[in-house]
Amino acid sequence: ARHLLGIEPLHPTEITTLLDLAESYVDLNRRTVKHSDALEGMTQINMFFENSTRTQSSFELAGKRLGADVMNMSMQTSSVKKGETLIDTALTLNAMHPDLLVVRHSASGAVDLLAQKVNCAVINAGDGRHEHPTQALLDALTIRRAKGRLHRLTVAICGDIAHSRVARSNLLLLGKMESRLRLIGPATLMPAGARDWGCEVYEDMREGLRGADVVMMLRLQRERMDGGFIPSEREYYHRWGLDAEKLALAADDAIVMHPGPMNRGVEIDGTIADDINRSVIQDQVEMGVAVRMAAMDLLARNLRAERGSRASEAL
Ligand code: CP
C-alpha cells in the first residue's frame, strides 16, 4: 500500500510482517533501536495540527534513525493561523516533493482526505476519534513481547472508549489477531453499537477485569466531549480508576498499559503506572520508535518500487 491510514484495511499477515520488522530494529542488549539507511535521500514532513509528545517525537527520531531529512512543521506558527485550509497547506508542502507526510488532525477522516490530494506516502498519526494505527501497532508489539503472542489473550480496554481513536485501532488490530476483547467504562462513554463489535461490554470495572491478561487504560478525552454526562474526577476514579484492589482481579501476570498522556489519580493510580513488575507503559513508548521505523521503512520500499516501475514504463 502507498499509505498507512488505519488498521482497518490491513491483513493479519501485513500486521505480523510490520511487527517482525519493528522487532528487528530493537537492540535487546542496549534496549535502544538500531540505525539503518532505509530512508536515505528521502524527506519526511511531520504535520501535527493537534498536540503530541510521544507520537511526534518518536516519528522524528524514527525518521532520523532511518536516514531521512526530517522537518517538523510548527502548525501553531504556520499560515493555518491565517485561515489556510488543511488541503492548501498539504498541497503547498507537497510541492516541495516530500516522500512521507506524517499527519495528526482533530477531524476524523482529515488524513484520508489529505492522502487523496498529495503524491507521497501519508501516515495517519491520529485523526479525531477515528484511528491511530501506529499506536495500535506499538501496543501490539509491546503485548507480543510481554506475553509471547497476540491470539487467545483477554484484553480489557477501560475508560473513555467513545472518544478514543486508540481504542478503535486497538479493537480492529487485536480482533484481527484473535484476541478476546472487553470494553469497560461508563455507559455515557461507551459508543452506541459497541456490543455489535464482537467484544464484551462492562460498566462494572471489577467484573470486566476478572482474569484479564492485558489491562489497557485510557484517559478522559475532554477535548472531544461536547456536553453529556461526565462523572466528576473523584467519582470516576472510584468507579473506573485502576487501583491495586481492582487490578488484583485481573490475571496474576496481567500487564498494565496506557497510551499516554496519563492523568494520575483520575484513570490510574500513580503507583501502578510506575510499577515495573506490572506496567509496560515505558515499553510502549520505546516500541513506538521501532514500530514507526518499520512502518516508514515498508512504505519507503513500496514508494521506491512504485517509482521504479513508473520509470521503467516510461522507457
Ligand atoms: N499516545 C499518543 O498519541 O500520545 P501523544 O498525544 O503524546 O502523541
PDB file of C-alpha atoms and ligand atoms in Angstrom:
ATOM      1  CA  ALA A   1       0.000   0.000   0.000  1.00  0.00           C
ATOM      2  CA  ARG A   2       1.030   3.632  -0.584  1.00  0.00           C
ATOM      3  CA  HIS A   3      -0.275   4.946   2.770  1.00  0.00           C
ATOM      4  CA  LEU A   4      -0.842   3.861   6.367  1.00  0.00           C
ATOM      5  CA  LEU A   5      -4.197   5.458   7.168  1.00  0.00           C
ATOM      6  CA  GLY A   6      -5.663   2.915   9.551  1.00  0.00           C
ATOM      7  CA  ILE A   7      -5.635  -0.662  10.815  1.00  0.00           C
ATOM      8  CA  GLU A   8      -8.951  -1.438   9.103  1.00  0.00           C
ATOM      9  CA  PRO A   9      -7.554  -2.316   5.629  1.00  0.00           C
ATOM     10  CA  LEU A  10      -4.559  -4.312   6.943  1.00  0.00           C
ATOM     11  CA  HIS A  11      -4.426  -8.104   6.643  1.00  0.00           C
ATOM     12  CA  PRO A  12      -3.165 -10.026   9.712  1.00  0.00           C
ATOM     13  CA  THR A  13      -0.076 -11.127   7.744  1.00  0.00           C
ATOM     14  CA  GLU A  14       0.767  -7.471   6.982  1.00  0.00           C
ATOM     15  CA  ILE A  15       0.492  -6.678  10.687  1.00  0.00           C
ATOM     16  CA  THR A  16       2.796  -9.584  11.568  1.00  0.00           C
ATOM     17  CA  THR A  17       5.323  -8.534   8.885  1.00  0.00           C
ATOM     18  CA  LEU A  18       5.409  -4.995  10.279  1.00  0.00           C
ATOM     19  CA  LEU A  19       5.771  -6.190  13.886  1.00  0.00           C
ATOM     20  CA  ASP A  20       8.579  -8.581  12.893  1.00  0.00           C
ATOM     21  CA  LEU A  21      10.427  -5.780  11.105  1.00  0.00           C
ATOM     22  CA  ALA A  22       9.934  -3.497  14.136  1.00  0.00           C
ATOM     23  CA  GLU A  23      11.338  -6.258  16.346  1.00  0.00           C
ATOM     24  CA  SER A  24      14.453  -6.345  14.147  1.00  0.00           C
ATOM     25  CA  TYR A  25      15.014  -2.678  14.986  1.00  0.00           C
ATOM     26  CA  VAL A  26      15.098  -3.335  18.719  1.00  0.00           C
ATOM     27  CA  ASP A  27      18.509  -3.933  20.187  1.00  0.00           C
ATOM     28  CA  LEU A  28      17.896  -6.241  23.135  1.00  0.00           C
ATOM     29  CA  ASN A  29      21.188  -5.534  24.844  1.00  0.00           C
ATOM     30  CA  ARG A  30      21.151  -1.776  24.783  1.00  0.00           C
ATOM     31  CA  ARG A  31      17.338  -1.507  24.818  1.00  0.00           C
ATOM     32  CA  THR A  32      17.529   1.031  22.063  1.00  0.00           C
ATOM     33  CA  VAL A  33      16.769   0.887  18.370  1.00  0.00           C
ATOM     34  CA  LYS A  34      19.316   0.260  15.653  1.00  0.00           C
ATOM     35  CA  HIS A  35      20.038   2.650  12.824  1.00  0.00           C
ATOM     36  CA  SER A  36      19.592   1.919   9.106  1.00  0.00           C
ATOM     37  CA  ASP A  37      19.679   3.805   5.811  1.00  0.00           C
ATOM     38  CA  ALA A  38      16.193   2.753   4.655  1.00  0.00           C
ATOM     39  CA  LEU A  39      15.080   6.388   4.153  1.00  0.00           C
ATOM     40  CA  GLU A  40      18.404   7.717   2.845  1.00  0.00           C
ATOM     41  CA  GLY A  41      17.727  10.555   0.373  1.00  0.00           C
ATOM     42  CA  MET A  42      14.062  10.812   1.409  1.00  0.00           C
ATOM     43  CA  THR A  43      12.245  13.747   3.023  1.00  0.00           C
ATOM     44  CA  GLN A  44       9.735  13.301   5.841  1.00  0.00           C
ATOM     45  CA  ILE A  45       7.469  16.143   6.952  1.00  0.00           C
ATOM     46  CA  ASN A  46       5.588  15.910  10.257  1.00  0.00           C
ATOM     47  CA  MET A  47       2.361  17.954  10.308  1.00  0.00           C
ATOM     48  CA  PHE A  48       0.728  17.898  13.729  1.00  0.00           C
ATOM     49  CA  PHE A  49      -2.441  20.003  13.871  1.00  0.00           C
ATOM     50  CA  GLU A  50      -3.078  18.608  17.395  1.00  0.00           C
ATOM     51  CA  ASN A  51      -0.706  18.463  20.359  1.00  0.00           C
ATOM     52  CA  SER A  52       1.579  15.480  20.787  1.00  0.00           C
ATOM     53  CA  THR A  53       4.553  14.441  22.904  1.00  0.00           C
ATOM     54  CA  ARG A  54       5.122  10.748  22.151  1.00  0.00           C
ATOM     55  CA  THR A  55       3.935  10.378  18.557  1.00  0.00           C
ATOM     56  CA  GLN A  56       5.637  13.429  17.073  1.00  0.00           C
ATOM     57  CA  SER A  57       8.968  12.904  18.847  1.00  0.00           C
ATOM     58  CA  SER A  58       9.097   9.196  18.017  1.00  0.00           C
ATOM     59  CA  PHE A  59       8.273   9.816  14.336  1.00  0.00           C
ATOM     60  CA  GLU A  60      11.077  12.380  14.263  1.00  0.00           C
ATOM     61  CA  LEU A  61      13.538  10.003  15.922  1.00  0.00           C
ATOM     62  CA  ALA A  62      12.413   7.109  13.716  1.00  0.00           C
ATOM     63  CA  GLY A  63      12.912   9.145  10.525  1.00  0.00           C
ATOM     64  CA  LYS A  64      16.363  10.305  11.623  1.00  0.00           C
ATOM     65  CA  ARG A  65      17.423   6.780  12.577  1.00  0.00           C
ATOM     66  CA  LEU A  66      16.441   5.647   9.064  1.00  0.00           C
ATOM     67  CA  GLY A  67      18.490   8.423   7.457  1.00  0.00           C
ATOM     68  CA  ALA A  68      15.654  10.727   6.251  1.00  0.00           C
ATOM     69  CA  ASP A  69      15.710  14.517   6.161  1.00  0.00           C
ATOM     70  CA  VAL A  70      13.029  15.250   8.754  1.00  0.00           C
ATOM     71  CA  MET A  71      11.104  18.510   9.001  1.00  0.00           C
ATOM     72  CA  ASN A  72       8.648  19.299  11.793  1.00  0.00           C
ATOM     73  CA  MET A  73       6.050  21.829  10.637  1.00  0.00           C
ATOM     74  CA  SER A  74       5.058  24.025  13.527  1.00  0.00           C
ATOM     75  CA  MET A  75       1.332  24.294  12.873  1.00  0.00           C
ATOM     76  CA  GLN A  76       0.920  26.868  15.666  1.00  0.00           C
ATOM     77  CA  THR A  77       3.098  29.333  13.734  1.00  0.00           C
ATOM     78  CA  SER A  78       2.069  28.259  10.221  1.00  0.00           C
ATOM     79  CA  SER A  79      -0.278  30.041   7.811  1.00  0.00           C
ATOM     80  CA  VAL A  80      -3.090  27.788   9.074  1.00  0.00           C
ATOM     81  CA  LYS A  81      -3.442  30.561  11.678  1.00  0.00           C
ATOM     82  CA  LYS A  82      -4.177  32.979   8.785  1.00  0.00           C
ATOM     83  CA  GLY A  83      -7.009  30.783   7.540  1.00  0.00           C
ATOM     84  CA  GLU A  84      -5.186  28.477   5.103  1.00  0.00           C
ATOM     85  CA  THR A  85      -7.023  25.161   4.851  1.00  0.00           C
ATOM     86  CA  LEU A  86      -5.645  21.716   5.617  1.00  0.00           C
ATOM     87  CA  ILE A  87      -5.694  20.791   1.911  1.00  0.00           C
ATOM     88  CA  ASP A  88      -3.986  24.008   0.745  1.00  0.00           C
ATOM     89  CA  THR A  89      -1.352  23.534   3.435  1.00  0.00           C
ATOM     90  CA  ALA A  90      -0.787  19.956   2.307  1.00  0.00           C
ATOM     91  CA  LEU A  91      -0.629  20.937  -1.389  1.00  0.00           C
ATOM     92  CA  THR A  92       1.935  23.636  -0.552  1.00  0.00           C
ATOM     93  CA  LEU A  93       4.145  21.140   1.242  1.00  0.00           C
ATOM     94  CA  ASN A  94       3.534  18.556  -1.493  1.00  0.00           C
ATOM     95  CA  ALA A  95       5.036  20.998  -3.996  1.00  0.00           C
ATOM     96  CA  MET A  96       8.335  20.680  -2.088  1.00  0.00           C
ATOM     97  CA  HIS A  97       8.317  16.944  -3.016  1.00  0.00           C
ATOM     98  CA  PRO A  98       8.374  15.189   0.340  1.00  0.00           C
ATOM     99  CA  ASP A  99       8.371  11.400   0.299  1.00  0.00           C
ATOM    100  CA  LEU A 100       6.462  10.930   3.555  1.00  0.00           C
ATOM    101  CA  LEU A 101       3.889  13.085   5.312  1.00  0.00           C
ATOM    102  CA  VAL A 102       3.046  12.213   8.914  1.00  0.00           C
ATOM    103  CA  VAL A 103      -0.237  13.893   9.833  1.00  0.00           C
ATOM    104  CA  ARG A 104      -2.276  14.346  13.014  1.00  0.00           C
ATOM    105  CA  HIS A 105      -5.587  16.206  12.883  1.00  0.00           C
ATOM    106  CA  SER A 106      -8.562  16.693  15.191  1.00  0.00           C
ATOM    107  CA  ALA A 107     -11.109  15.814  12.474  1.00  0.00           C
ATOM    108  CA  SER A 108     -11.905  12.147  11.764  1.00  0.00           C
ATOM    109  CA  GLY A 109     -11.233  11.439   8.084  1.00  0.00           C
ATOM    110  CA  ALA A 110      -8.999  14.502   7.556  1.00  0.00           C
ATOM    111  CA  VAL A 111      -5.870  12.399   6.952  1.00  0.00           C
ATOM    112  CA  ASP A 112      -7.643  10.165   4.392  1.00  0.00           C
ATOM    113  CA  LEU A 113      -8.807  13.263   2.542  1.00  0.00           C
ATOM    114  CA  LEU A 114      -5.307  14.733   2.529  1.00  0.00           C
ATOM    115  CA  ALA A 115      -3.834  11.458   1.242  1.00  0.00           C
ATOM    116  CA  GLN A 116      -6.046  11.745  -1.870  1.00  0.00           C
ATOM    117  CA  LYS A 117      -4.522  15.142  -2.721  1.00  0.00           C
ATOM    118  CA  VAL A 118      -0.783  14.508  -2.487  1.00  0.00           C
ATOM    119  CA  ASN A 119       1.603  12.227  -4.360  1.00  0.00           C
ATOM    120  CA  CYS A 120       3.720  10.977  -1.479  1.00  0.00           C
ATOM    121  CA  ALA A 121       3.122   8.382   1.249  1.00  0.00           C
ATOM    122  CA  VAL A 122       0.892   9.534   4.124  1.00  0.00           C
ATOM    123  CA  ILE A 123       0.859   8.133   7.649  1.00  0.00           C
ATOM    124  CA  ASN A 124      -2.053   8.791   9.969  1.00  0.00           C
ATOM    125  CA  ALA A 125      -0.652   9.906  13.345  1.00  0.00           C
ATOM    126  CA  GLY A 126      -4.191  10.147  14.794  1.00  0.00           C
ATOM    127  CA  ASP A 127      -7.350  11.647  13.253  1.00  0.00           C
ATOM    128  CA  GLY A 128     -10.144  12.715  15.577  1.00  0.00           C
ATOM    129  CA  ARG A 129     -11.778   9.715  17.160  1.00  0.00           C
ATOM    130  CA  HIS A 130     -11.241   7.591  14.023  1.00  0.00           C
ATOM    131  CA  GLU A 131      -7.851   5.806  14.054  1.00  0.00           C
ATOM    132  CA  HIS A 132      -4.315   5.933  15.471  1.00  0.00           C
ATOM    133  CA  PRO A 133      -2.758   2.980  13.628  1.00  0.00           C
ATOM    134  CA  THR A 134       0.857   3.265  14.804  1.00  0.00           C
ATOM    135  CA  GLN A 135      -0.350   3.393  18.434  1.00  0.00           C
ATOM    136  CA  ALA A 136      -2.203   0.091  17.977  1.00  0.00           C
ATOM    137  CA  LEU A 137       0.854  -1.425  16.280  1.00  0.00           C
ATOM    138  CA  LEU A 138       3.213  -0.363  19.077  1.00  0.00           C
ATOM    139  CA  ASP A 139       0.696  -1.652  21.626  1.00  0.00           C
ATOM    140  CA  ALA A 140       0.579  -4.977  19.772  1.00  0.00           C
ATOM    141  CA  LEU A 141       4.386  -5.228  19.721  1.00  0.00           C
ATOM    142  CA  THR A 142       4.511  -4.446  23.454  1.00  0.00           C
ATOM    143  CA  ILE A 143       1.896  -7.123  24.209  1.00  0.00           C
ATOM    144  CA  ARG A 144       3.603  -9.684  21.960  1.00  0.00           C
ATOM    145  CA  ARG A 145       6.950  -9.109  23.683  1.00  0.00           C
ATOM    146  CA  ALA A 146       5.414  -9.342  27.160  1.00  0.00           C
ATOM    147  CA  LYS A 147       3.050 -12.275  26.521  1.00  0.00           C
ATOM    148  CA  GLY A 148       4.714 -14.077  23.618  1.00  0.00           C
ATOM    149  CA  ARG A 149       1.566 -13.948  21.464  1.00  0.00           C
ATOM    150  CA  LEU A 150      -1.472 -11.870  20.466  1.00  0.00           C
ATOM    151  CA  HIS A 151      -4.064 -14.603  19.996  1.00  0.00           C
ATOM    152  CA  ARG A 152      -6.214 -16.039  22.789  1.00  0.00           C
ATOM    153  CA  LEU A 153      -5.394 -13.202  25.202  1.00  0.00           C
ATOM    154  CA  THR A 154      -8.129 -11.443  27.151  1.00  0.00           C
ATOM    155  CA  VAL A 155      -7.586  -7.725  26.658  1.00  0.00           C
ATOM    156  CA  ALA A 156      -9.647  -5.268  28.736  1.00  0.00           C
ATOM    157  CA  ILE A 157      -9.770  -1.693  27.391  1.00  0.00           C
ATOM    158  CA  CYS A 158     -11.053   0.644  30.106  1.00  0.00           C
ATOM    159  CA  GLY A 159     -12.262   4.228  30.141  1.00  0.00           C
ATOM    160  CA  ASP A 160     -13.466   6.739  27.589  1.00  0.00           C
ATOM    161  CA  ILE A 161     -13.988   4.356  24.671  1.00  0.00           C
ATOM    162  CA  ALA A 162     -16.394   6.651  22.795  1.00  0.00           C
ATOM    163  CA  HIS A 163     -13.848   9.375  22.054  1.00  0.00           C
ATOM    164  CA  SER A 164     -10.799   7.155  21.645  1.00  0.00           C
ATOM    165  CA  ARG A 165      -9.057   6.539  18.318  1.00  0.00           C
ATOM    166  CA  VAL A 166      -6.589   4.389  20.305  1.00  0.00           C
ATOM    167  CA  ALA A 167      -9.425   2.096  21.421  1.00  0.00           C
ATOM    168  CA  ARG A 168     -10.792   1.863  17.889  1.00  0.00           C
ATOM    169  CA  SER A 169      -7.442   0.976  16.271  1.00  0.00           C
ATOM    170  CA  ASN A 170      -6.658  -1.495  19.050  1.00  0.00           C
ATOM    171  CA  LEU A 171     -10.057  -3.182  18.703  1.00  0.00           C
ATOM    172  CA  LEU A 172      -9.504  -3.563  14.970  1.00  0.00           C
ATOM    173  CA  LEU A 173      -5.964  -4.896  15.333  1.00  0.00           C
ATOM    174  CA  LEU A 174      -6.485  -7.206  18.297  1.00  0.00           C
ATOM    175  CA  GLY A 175      -9.719  -8.513  16.734  1.00  0.00           C
ATOM    176  CA  LYS A 176      -7.817  -9.421  13.553  1.00  0.00           C
ATOM    177  CA  MET A 177      -5.191 -11.201  15.685  1.00  0.00           C
ATOM    178  CA  GLU A 178      -7.880 -13.211  17.531  1.00  0.00           C
ATOM    179  CA  SER A 179      -7.582 -11.695  20.998  1.00  0.00           C
ATOM    180  CA  ARG A 180     -10.684 -11.736  23.246  1.00  0.00           C
ATOM    181  CA  LEU A 181     -11.795  -8.158  23.800  1.00  0.00           C
ATOM    182  CA  ARG A 182     -13.609  -6.490  26.666  1.00  0.00           C
ATOM    183  CA  LEU A 183     -14.655  -2.846  26.844  1.00  0.00           C
ATOM    184  CA  ILE A 184     -15.145  -1.282  30.282  1.00  0.00           C
ATOM    185  CA  GLY A 185     -16.456   2.192  31.075  1.00  0.00           C
ATOM    186  CA  PRO A 186     -19.412   4.396  31.939  1.00  0.00           C
ATOM    187  CA  ALA A 187     -22.406   3.894  29.632  1.00  0.00           C
ATOM    188  CA  THR A 188     -22.117   7.588  28.655  1.00  0.00           C
ATOM    189  CA  LEU A 189     -18.582   6.980  27.321  1.00  0.00           C
ATOM    190  CA  MET A 190     -19.369   3.724  25.504  1.00  0.00           C
ATOM    191  CA  PRO A 191     -20.102   4.081  21.768  1.00  0.00           C
ATOM    192  CA  ALA A 192     -23.560   3.104  20.578  1.00  0.00           C
ATOM    193  CA  GLY A 193     -23.298  -0.327  18.978  1.00  0.00           C
ATOM    194  CA  ALA A 194     -20.198  -1.383  20.972  1.00  0.00           C
ATOM    195  CA  ARG A 195     -21.902  -4.714  21.730  1.00  0.00           C
ATOM    196  CA  ASP A 196     -22.035  -5.460  17.980  1.00  0.00           C
ATOM    197  CA  TRP A 197     -18.248  -5.257  17.586  1.00  0.00           C
ATOM    198  CA  GLY A 198     -17.611  -8.778  18.844  1.00  0.00           C
ATOM    199  CA  CYS A 199     -16.472  -7.646  22.306  1.00  0.00           C
ATOM    200  CA  GLU A 200     -17.932  -7.976  25.782  1.00  0.00           C
ATOM    201  CA  VAL A 201     -19.084  -4.661  27.294  1.00  0.00           C
ATOM    202  CA  TYR A 202     -18.996  -3.935  31.042  1.00  0.00           C
ATOM    203  CA  GLU A 203     -19.984  -0.923  33.110  1.00  0.00           C
ATOM    204  CA  ASP A 204     -18.743  -2.622  36.289  1.00  0.00           C
ATOM    205  CA  MET A 205     -14.944  -2.473  36.154  1.00  0.00           C
ATOM    206  CA  ARG A 206     -14.446  -5.255  38.688  1.00  0.00           C
ATOM    207  CA  GLU A 207     -16.483  -7.664  36.558  1.00  0.00           C
ATOM    208  CA  GLY A 208     -14.716  -6.614  33.363  1.00  0.00           C
ATOM    209  CA  LEU A 209     -11.208  -7.026  34.784  1.00  0.00           C
ATOM    210  CA  ARG A 210     -11.728 -10.561  36.109  1.00  0.00           C
ATOM    211  CA  GLY A 211      -8.976 -12.800  34.681  1.00  0.00           C
ATOM    212  CA  ALA A 212      -7.806 -10.259  32.052  1.00  0.00           C
ATOM    213  CA  ASP A 213      -4.279 -10.773  30.663  1.00  0.00           C
ATOM    214  CA  VAL A 214      -3.898  -7.184  29.488  1.00  0.00           C
ATOM    215  CA  VAL A 215      -5.407  -4.087  31.130  1.00  0.00           C
ATOM    216  CA  MET A 216      -5.296  -1.055  28.830  1.00  0.00           C
ATOM    217  CA  MET A 217      -6.311   2.226  30.483  1.00  0.00           C
ATOM    218  CA  LEU A 218      -7.487   5.306  28.561  1.00  0.00           C
ATOM    219  CA  ARG A 219      -7.792   8.916  29.684  1.00  0.00           C
ATOM    220  CA  LEU A 220     -10.958  11.012  29.637  1.00  0.00           C
ATOM    221  CA  GLN A 221     -10.680  12.943  26.366  1.00  0.00           C
ATOM    222  CA  ARG A 222     -12.382  16.138  27.425  1.00  0.00           C
ATOM    223  CA  GLU A 223     -11.271  17.946  24.246  1.00  0.00           C
ATOM    224  CA  ARG A 224     -13.604  15.676  22.245  1.00  0.00           C
ATOM    225  CA  MET A 225     -16.583  15.828  24.620  1.00  0.00           C
ATOM    226  CA  ASP A 226     -19.472  18.035  23.641  1.00  0.00           C
ATOM    227  CA  GLY A 227     -21.727  18.017  26.689  1.00  0.00           C
ATOM    228  CA  GLY A 228     -23.387  14.843  28.008  1.00  0.00           C
ATOM    229  CA  PHE A 229     -22.924  13.379  31.441  1.00  0.00           C
ATOM    230  CA  ILE A 230     -19.337  13.075  32.621  1.00  0.00           C
ATOM    231  CA  PRO A 231     -18.776  11.977  36.218  1.00  0.00           C
ATOM    232  CA  SER A 232     -16.567  14.082  38.495  1.00  0.00           C
ATOM    233  CA  GLU A 233     -12.897  13.009  38.503  1.00  0.00           C
ATOM    234  CA  ARG A 234     -13.327  11.763  42.074  1.00  0.00           C
ATOM    235  CA  GLU A 235     -16.316   9.599  41.238  1.00  0.00           C
ATOM    236  CA  TYR A 236     -14.664   8.458  38.011  1.00  0.00           C
ATOM    237  CA  TYR A 237     -11.534   7.302  39.855  1.00  0.00           C
ATOM    238  CA  HIS A 238     -13.639   5.492  42.432  1.00  0.00           C
ATOM    239  CA  ARG A 239     -15.573   3.523  39.790  1.00  0.00           C
ATOM    240  CA  TRP A 240     -13.229   3.285  36.787  1.00  0.00           C
ATOM    241  CA  GLY A 241      -9.776   4.249  38.034  1.00  0.00           C
ATOM    242  CA  LEU A 242      -7.226   1.402  38.110  1.00  0.00           C
ATOM    243  CA  ASP A 243      -6.028   0.845  41.690  1.00  0.00           C
ATOM    244  CA  ALA A 244      -4.365  -2.147  43.387  1.00  0.00           C
ATOM    245  CA  GLU A 245      -7.659  -3.587  44.617  1.00  0.00           C
ATOM    246  CA  LYS A 246      -9.231  -3.642  41.142  1.00  0.00           C
ATOM    247  CA  LEU A 247      -6.038  -4.838  39.435  1.00  0.00           C
ATOM    248  CA  ALA A 248      -5.931  -7.822  41.831  1.00  0.00           C
ATOM    249  CA  LEU A 249      -8.998  -9.183  39.974  1.00  0.00           C
ATOM    250  CA  ALA A 250      -7.073  -9.465  36.691  1.00  0.00           C
ATOM    251  CA  ALA A 251      -4.761 -12.432  35.962  1.00  0.00           C
ATOM    252  CA  ASP A 252      -1.777 -12.656  38.344  1.00  0.00           C
ATOM    253  CA  ASP A 253       0.591 -11.869  35.482  1.00  0.00           C
ATOM    254  CA  ALA A 254      -1.613  -9.216  33.825  1.00  0.00           C
ATOM    255  CA  ILE A 255       0.229  -6.291  32.266  1.00  0.00           C
ATOM    256  CA  VAL A 256      -0.925  -2.672  32.587  1.00  0.00           C
ATOM    257  CA  MET A 257      -0.845  -0.376  29.550  1.00  0.00           C
ATOM    258  CA  HIS A 258      -1.647   3.269  28.860  1.00  0.00           C
ATOM    259  CA  PRO A 259      -1.039   5.093  25.548  1.00  0.00           C
ATOM    260  CA  GLY A 260      -0.414   8.384  27.358  1.00  0.00           C
ATOM    261  CA  PRO A 261      -0.815  11.160  28.197  1.00  0.00           C
ATOM    262  CA  MET A 262      -1.774   9.834  31.619  1.00  0.00           C
ATOM    263  CA  ASN A 263      -3.853  11.540  34.297  1.00  0.00           C
ATOM    264  CA  ARG A 264      -2.632  10.033  37.568  1.00  0.00           C
ATOM    265  CA  GLY A 265      -5.359   9.751  40.172  1.00  0.00           C
ATOM    266  CA  VAL A 266      -8.096  10.007  37.519  1.00  0.00           C
ATOM    267  CA  GLU A 267      -7.930   6.826  35.399  1.00  0.00           C
ATOM    268  CA  ILE A 268      -4.878   5.213  37.012  1.00  0.00           C
ATOM    269  CA  ASP A 269      -3.120   5.146  40.367  1.00  0.00           C
ATOM    270  CA  GLY A 270       0.427   6.556  40.014  1.00  0.00           C
ATOM    271  CA  THR A 271       1.997   3.654  41.944  1.00  0.00           C
ATOM    272  CA  ILE A 272       0.581   1.117  39.479  1.00  0.00           C
ATOM    273  CA  ALA A 273       1.699   3.193  36.490  1.00  0.00           C
ATOM    274  CA  ASP A 274       5.265   3.177  37.896  1.00  0.00           C
ATOM    275  CA  ASP A 275       5.330  -0.484  38.986  1.00  0.00           C
ATOM    276  CA  ILE A 276       7.856  -2.060  36.615  1.00  0.00           C
ATOM    277  CA  ASN A 277       6.559  -5.539  37.504  1.00  0.00           C
ATOM    278  CA  ARG A 278       3.107  -4.775  36.072  1.00  0.00           C
ATOM    279  CA  SER A 279       3.283  -1.611  33.985  1.00  0.00           C
ATOM    280  CA  VAL A 280       4.651  -1.701  30.411  1.00  0.00           C
ATOM    281  CA  ILE A 281       3.876   1.981  29.781  1.00  0.00           C
ATOM    282  CA  GLN A 282       7.521   2.915  29.180  1.00  0.00           C
ATOM    283  CA  ASP A 283       7.969  -0.149  26.924  1.00  0.00           C
ATOM    284  CA  GLN A 284       5.071   1.177  24.820  1.00  0.00           C
ATOM    285  CA  VAL A 285       6.969   4.440  24.311  1.00  0.00           C
ATOM    286  CA  GLU A 286      10.150   2.546  23.449  1.00  0.00           C
ATOM    287  CA  MET A 287       8.343   0.287  20.952  1.00  0.00           C
ATOM    288  CA  GLY A 288       6.843   3.407  19.363  1.00  0.00           C
ATOM    289  CA  VAL A 289      10.172   4.302  17.783  1.00  0.00           C
ATOM    290  CA  ALA A 290      10.752   0.770  16.424  1.00  0.00           C
ATOM    291  CA  VAL A 291       7.197   0.446  15.051  1.00  0.00           C
ATOM    292  CA  ARG A 292       7.356   3.841  13.346  1.00  0.00           C
ATOM    293  CA  MET A 293      10.734   2.921  11.835  1.00  0.00           C
ATOM    294  CA  ALA A 294       9.183  -0.285  10.467  1.00  0.00           C
ATOM    295  CA  ALA A 295       6.090   1.484   9.102  1.00  0.00           C
ATOM    296  CA  MET A 296       8.168   4.105   7.286  1.00  0.00           C
ATOM    297  CA  ASP A 297      10.685   1.517   6.065  1.00  0.00           C
ATOM    298  CA  LEU A 298       7.868  -0.552   4.462  1.00  0.00           C
ATOM    299  CA  LEU A 299       6.183   2.496   2.913  1.00  0.00           C
ATOM    300  CA  ALA A 300       9.539   3.688   1.542  1.00  0.00           C
ATOM    301  CA  ARG A 301      10.111   0.268  -0.093  1.00  0.00           C
ATOM    302  CA  ASN A 302       6.652   0.471  -1.718  1.00  0.00           C
ATOM    303  CA  LEU A 303       7.312   4.032  -2.851  1.00  0.00           C
ATOM    304  CA  ARG A 304      10.666   3.063  -4.401  1.00  0.00           C
ATOM    305  CA  ALA A 305       9.062   0.066  -6.150  1.00  0.00           C
ATOM    306  CA  GLU A 306       6.216   2.263  -7.473  1.00  0.00           C
ATOM    307  CA  ARG A 307       8.656   4.886  -8.746  1.00  0.00           C
ATOM    308  CA  GLY A 308      10.897   2.176 -10.265  1.00  0.00           C
ATOM    309  CA  SER A 309       8.011   0.637 -12.198  1.00  0.00           C
ATOM    310  CA  ARG A 310       6.843   4.062 -13.398  1.00  0.00           C
ATOM    311  CA  ALA A 311      10.397   4.832 -14.606  1.00  0.00           C
ATOM    312  CA  SER A 312      10.656   1.515 -16.475  1.00  0.00           C
ATOM    313  CA  GLU A 313       7.231   2.096 -18.085  1.00  0.00           C
ATOM    314  CA  ALA A 314       8.476   5.479 -19.354  1.00  0.00           C
ATOM    315  CA  LEU A 315      11.494   3.902 -21.102  1.00  0.00           C
TER     316      LEU A 315
HETATM  317  N1   CP B   1      -0.269   8.179  22.618  1.00  0.00           N
HETATM  318  C1   CP B   1      -0.182   9.374  21.988  1.00  0.00           C
HETATM  319  O1   CP B   1      -0.657   9.553  20.870  1.00  0.00           O
HETATM  320  O2   CP B   1       0.498  10.322  22.712  1.00  0.00           O
HETATM  321  P1   CP B   1       0.783  11.804  22.190  1.00  0.00           P
HETATM  322  O3   CP B   1      -0.559  12.511  22.087  1.00  0.00           O
HETATM  323  O4   CP B   1       1.675  12.412  23.227  1.00  0.00           O
HETATM  324  O5   CP B   1       1.436  11.720  20.847  1.00  0.00           O
END
